[in-house]
Amino acid sequence: MFNNEEVIALLNTIDTFVWGPPLLVLLVGTGIWLTIRLKLLQVFKLGDALKLIFFAKNDGHGDVNSFKALCTALAATVGTGNIVGVATAIKAGGPGALFWMWMAAFFGMATKYAECLLAVKYRTVDANGNISGGPMYYIEKGMGKKYRPLAILFAAFGVLCAYFGIGTFAQVNSIVEITQITAGIPVTYTGIAITVLVAVITIGGLQSIANVASKIVPFMAMLYLITTVGILIIFADQIPSAFASVIDGAFTGTAATGGFLGATVMMAMRNGVARGVFSNESGLGSAPIVAAAAKTKWPAEQGLVSMTGTFIDTIIICTLTGLTLVVTGVWKGDLNGAAMTEQAFSMGLPAFGSILLLVGLVLFAFTTILGWNYYGERCVEYLIGVKAILPYRIIFIILVACGPFLKLEAIWILADIVNGLMAIPNLIALLALSGVVVAETKLYQQHLKETKAKENA
């Protein structure tokens, strides 16, 4: 029989393999291929995409408007990865890791556009009259029935990820840990509060989750933006050298300094790309599940709206975190993860930096729980049917309640593995259906031209 250390060592080996060069090359390679086929759409159509967040017509069939669909996706993606993950990447790969995060996000925007476009095109309606969509549907309906095993694999990995990884334990543990350290609140009290709130919101389904997400997400993003920009203003004289160290570190590596052990270009690239993908989830197939529920007539329109999620998550929020860590110099010290970010916030804003980080982390983590609850629910519905939705929600709430008291390292590593495995069926589908993505994009652009011509006539 294996002992605990042997199980963890085995899982770590599998995790390193799953998140190794083959998957990272497949993730980024898919983004590059889609970028070429879509003729740099993420550059030339970003302005239009940002306008659509607020001005999309929402005149199609769907469960929620485009803004709420985006906020729900952002609720799931803007999580502890934006605070803890960035710190971990820079600690391991140096400031250069931030550059490779940008690269992963740039090509990831094309990936996010494509997967969310396909989710709307191939969406369906479940037995309760609610929209169902995501990779499992565009694999089965787009690639054909013979690929259904691939769709089942994706859905199974999605449920496991919602139950045992991103959706529950990792986020709940982050909340109880930061509230105990910063505010001295007992774990039990925080655990009860989280469980009650999650139960109240998630039992109401997507409408309830989307309503909460559309209120919390803009608030938490603005709060974090104002806080980090405030710190960057205080350390404004360090910003030019911070950018220089990001660019230099990306191509020449980073020498050892202080408590930092040094990093090669490969370490910067691997950590930057892996943490960037982990943060914005482009290519993992999660965001398309909620994008499918958007009220729109045009798949490409929701693709553009969803693409902004990667831009907001990584190009804006992760960059602000990364620059804050570099300008304050805390990345050279002995701390890592949330503790490193907390030190940077305290240095920049001694009076209330820690409290602002506490609020940010709690909101980021809590909304991720809500978003992943919905992702898992749609995967369960695909596998078993609507009869499984209520039991799924009850089990999810029980797992959230257990989360504060579990320190199972093996489960977290397993979740990381399953998260990576979710991407493989999705990326195969994106490459197979890239022609459909291009055709739908042309249809939408032709529609816009015709609409503009009528308005000018």
Coordinates of C-alpha atoms in Angstrom, one line a residue, residues 106-315:
F106 CA -2.7 37.7 -25.9
F107 CA -3.1 34.4 -27.8
G108 CA -5.6 33.2 -25.1
M109 CA -8.0 36.0 -26.2
A110 CA -8.4 34.4 -29.6
T111 CA -8.9 31.0 -27.9
K112 CA -11.6 32.5 -25.5
Y113 CA -13.3 34.2 -28.5
A114 CA -13.4 30.9 -30.4
E115 CA -14.7 28.7 -27.6
C116 CA -17.4 31.1 -26.5
L117 CA -18.5 31.6 -30.1
L118 CA -18.9 27.8 -30.5
A119 CA -20.7 27.5 -27.2
V120 CA -23.5 29.9 -28.5
K121 CA -23.6 28.3 -31.9
Y122 CA -24.1 24.7 -30.6
R123 CA -26.1 25.4 -27.4
T124 CA -29.3 23.6 -26.6
V125 CA -32.2 23.7 -24.1
D126 CA -32.5 21.3 -21.2
A127 CA -35.6 19.6 -19.9
N128 CA -36.3 22.5 -17.5
G129 CA -36.1 25.0 -20.3
N130 CA -32.7 26.4 -19.4
I131 CA -29.9 26.9 -21.8
S132 CA -27.1 24.3 -21.8
G133 CA -23.9 24.7 -23.7
G134 CA -20.1 24.4 -23.6
P135 CA -17.4 22.1 -24.9
M136 CA -19.4 19.0 -24.4
Y137 CA -22.1 20.3 -26.8
Y138 CA -19.8 21.6 -29.5
I139 CA -17.8 18.4 -29.4
E140 CA -20.9 16.3 -29.8
K141 CA -22.9 18.5 -32.2
G142 CA -20.0 20.2 -34.0
M143 CA -17.6 17.3 -34.4
G144 CA -20.2 14.5 -34.5
K145 CA -21.8 11.8 -32.3
K146 CA -18.8 9.5 -32.7
Y147 CA -16.8 12.0 -30.6
R148 CA -19.3 11.9 -27.7
P149 CA -16.7 10.0 -25.5
L150 CA -14.5 13.1 -25.7
A151 CA -17.5 15.2 -24.6
I152 CA -18.2 12.9 -21.7
L153 CA -14.5 13.1 -20.6
F154 CA -14.7 16.9 -20.6
A155 CA -17.9 16.9 -18.5
A156 CA -16.6 14.4 -16.0
F157 CA -13.4 16.4 -15.5
G158 CA -15.5 19.5 -15.1
V159 CA -17.6 18.0 -12.3
L160 CA -14.5 16.8 -10.5
C161 CA -12.9 20.3 -10.9
A162 CA -16.0 22.0 -9.5
Y163 CA -16.3 19.6 -6.5
F164 CA -12.7 19.0 -5.5
G165 CA -10.6 21.8 -6.8
I166 CA -11.1 25.3 -8.1
G167 CA -14.7 25.4 -7.1
T168 CA -14.5 24.5 -3.4
F169 CA -11.5 23.6 -1.3
A170 CA -8.9 25.9 -2.7
Q171 CA -11.1 29.0 -2.5
V172 CA -12.7 28.2 0.9
N173 CA -9.2 27.5 2.4
S174 CA -7.9 30.8 1.0
I175 CA -10.8 32.7 2.6
V176 CA -10.6 31.1 6.0
E177 CA -6.8 31.5 6.1
I178 CA -6.7 35.2 5.2
T179 CA -9.6 36.1 7.5
Q180 CA -8.0 34.3 10.4
I181 CA -4.5 35.8 9.8
T182 CA -5.6 39.4 9.0
A183 CA -8.7 39.8 11.1
G184 CA -8.4 37.0 13.7
I185 CA -11.9 35.6 12.7
P186 CA -12.2 31.9 13.8
V187 CA -12.2 29.3 11.0
T188 CA -15.6 27.9 12.1
Y189 CA -17.4 31.3 11.9
T190 CA -16.0 32.0 8.5
G191 CA -16.9 28.5 7.3
I192 CA -20.5 28.8 8.4
A193 CA -20.9 32.3 6.8
I194 CA -19.5 31.0 3.5
T195 CA -21.6 27.9 3.5
V196 CA -24.9 29.8 4.2
L197 CA -24.2 32.5 1.5
V198 CA -23.2 29.8 -1.1
A199 CA -26.4 27.8 -0.3
V200 CA -28.7 30.8 -0.6
I201 CA -27.2 32.0 -3.9
T202 CA -26.6 28.7 -5.7
I203 CA -29.9 27.1 -4.9
G204 CA -31.4 29.9 -7.1
G205 CA -29.5 28.7 -10.1
L206 CA -27.9 30.8 -12.9
Q207 CA -30.2 33.8 -12.5
S208 CA -29.3 34.2 -8.8
I209 CA -25.5 33.6 -9.4
A210 CA -25.5 36.0 -12.4
N211 CA -27.3 38.7 -10.4
V212 CA -24.8 38.5 -7.5
A213 CA -21.8 38.3 -9.9
S214 CA -22.9 41.3 -11.9
K215 CA -22.9 43.4 -8.7
I216 CA -19.8 42.0 -6.9
V217 CA -17.4 41.6 -9.9
P218 CA -17.4 45.3 -11.1
F219 CA -17.0 46.4 -7.5
M220 CA -14.2 44.1 -6.6
A221 CA -12.4 44.8 -9.9
M222 CA -12.5 48.6 -9.3
L223 CA -11.5 48.2 -5.7
Y224 CA -8.5 46.1 -6.6
L225 CA -7.6 48.4 -9.5
I226 CA -7.7 51.6 -7.3
T227 CA -5.6 49.9 -4.6
T228 CA -2.9 48.6 -6.9
V229 CA -2.7 51.8 -9.0
G230 CA -2.4 53.7 -5.7
I231 CA 0.6 51.6 -4.7
L232 CA 2.1 52.0 -8.2
I233 CA 1.8 55.8 -7.9
I234 CA 3.6 55.7 -4.6
F235 CA 6.4 53.7 -6.2
A236 CA 6.2 55.6 -9.6
D237 CA 10.0 56.1 -9.7
Q238 CA 10.4 52.3 -9.8
I239 CA 8.0 51.6 -12.7
P240 CA 10.5 52.1 -15.6
S241 CA 13.0 49.7 -14.0
A242 CA 10.2 47.2 -13.2
F243 CA 9.2 47.1 -16.9
A244 CA 12.9 46.7 -17.8
S245 CA 13.3 43.8 -15.4
V246 CA 10.1 42.1 -16.8
I247 CA 11.5 42.3 -20.4
D248 CA 15.1 41.4 -19.5
G249 CA 13.9 38.5 -17.3
A250 CA 11.7 37.1 -20.1
F251 CA 14.7 36.7 -22.5
T252 CA 17.8 36.5 -20.4
G253 CA 16.6 35.1 -17.1
T254 CA 16.9 36.7 -13.7
A255 CA 20.0 36.5 -11.5
A256 CA 19.8 35.5 -7.8
T257 CA 19.2 38.5 -5.5
G258 CA 18.2 38.7 -1.9
G259 CA 16.1 35.6 -1.0
F260 CA 15.4 35.0 -4.8
L261 CA 17.3 32.0 -6.1
G262 CA 17.5 33.1 -9.8
A263 CA 15.5 31.9 -12.8
T264 CA 16.3 30.8 -16.4
V265 CA 14.3 31.9 -19.4
M266 CA 12.6 28.5 -19.5
M267 CA 11.5 28.9 -15.8
A268 CA 10.1 32.4 -16.5
M269 CA 8.3 31.1 -19.6
R270 CA 6.8 27.9 -18.0
N271 CA 5.6 29.7 -14.9
G272 CA 4.3 32.7 -16.7
V273 CA 2.3 30.7 -19.3
A274 CA 1.0 28.1 -16.8
R275 CA -0.1 30.7 -14.3
G276 CA -1.5 33.0 -17.0
V277 CA -3.6 30.1 -18.4
F278 CA -4.6 29.0 -14.9
S279 CA -5.8 32.6 -14.1
N280 CA -7.8 33.4 -17.2
E281 CA -8.8 29.8 -18.1
S282 CA -8.5 30.5 -21.9
G283 CA -8.7 27.1 -23.6
L284 CA -9.8 25.2 -20.5
G285 CA -13.4 25.2 -21.7
S286 CA -15.0 26.6 -18.5
A287 CA -16.1 30.1 -19.6
P288 CA -18.0 28.8 -22.7
I289 CA -20.4 27.0 -20.3
V290 CA -21.9 30.3 -19.1
A291 CA -21.3 32.2 -22.4
A292 CA -23.8 29.8 -24.0
A293 CA -26.5 31.2 -21.8
A294 CA -26.1 34.8 -23.1
K295 CA -29.0 36.5 -24.9
T296 CA -27.6 37.0 -28.3
K297 CA -28.5 36.2 -31.9
W298 CA -24.9 36.1 -33.0
P299 CA -22.3 33.6 -31.7
A300 CA -19.5 35.9 -32.7
E301 CA -20.9 38.8 -30.7
Q302 CA -20.8 36.8 -27.4
G303 CA -17.3 35.6 -28.5
L304 CA -16.1 39.2 -28.5
V305 CA -17.7 40.0 -25.2
S306 CA -16.2 36.9 -23.6
M307 CA -12.8 37.6 -25.1
T308 CA -12.6 40.8 -22.9
G309 CA -12.6 38.5 -19.9
T310 CA -9.1 37.3 -20.6
F311 CA -8.0 40.9 -21.3
I312 CA -9.5 42.1 -17.9
D313 CA -8.2 39.1 -15.9
T314 CA -4.6 38.9 -17.1
I315 CA -3.7 42.0 -19.1

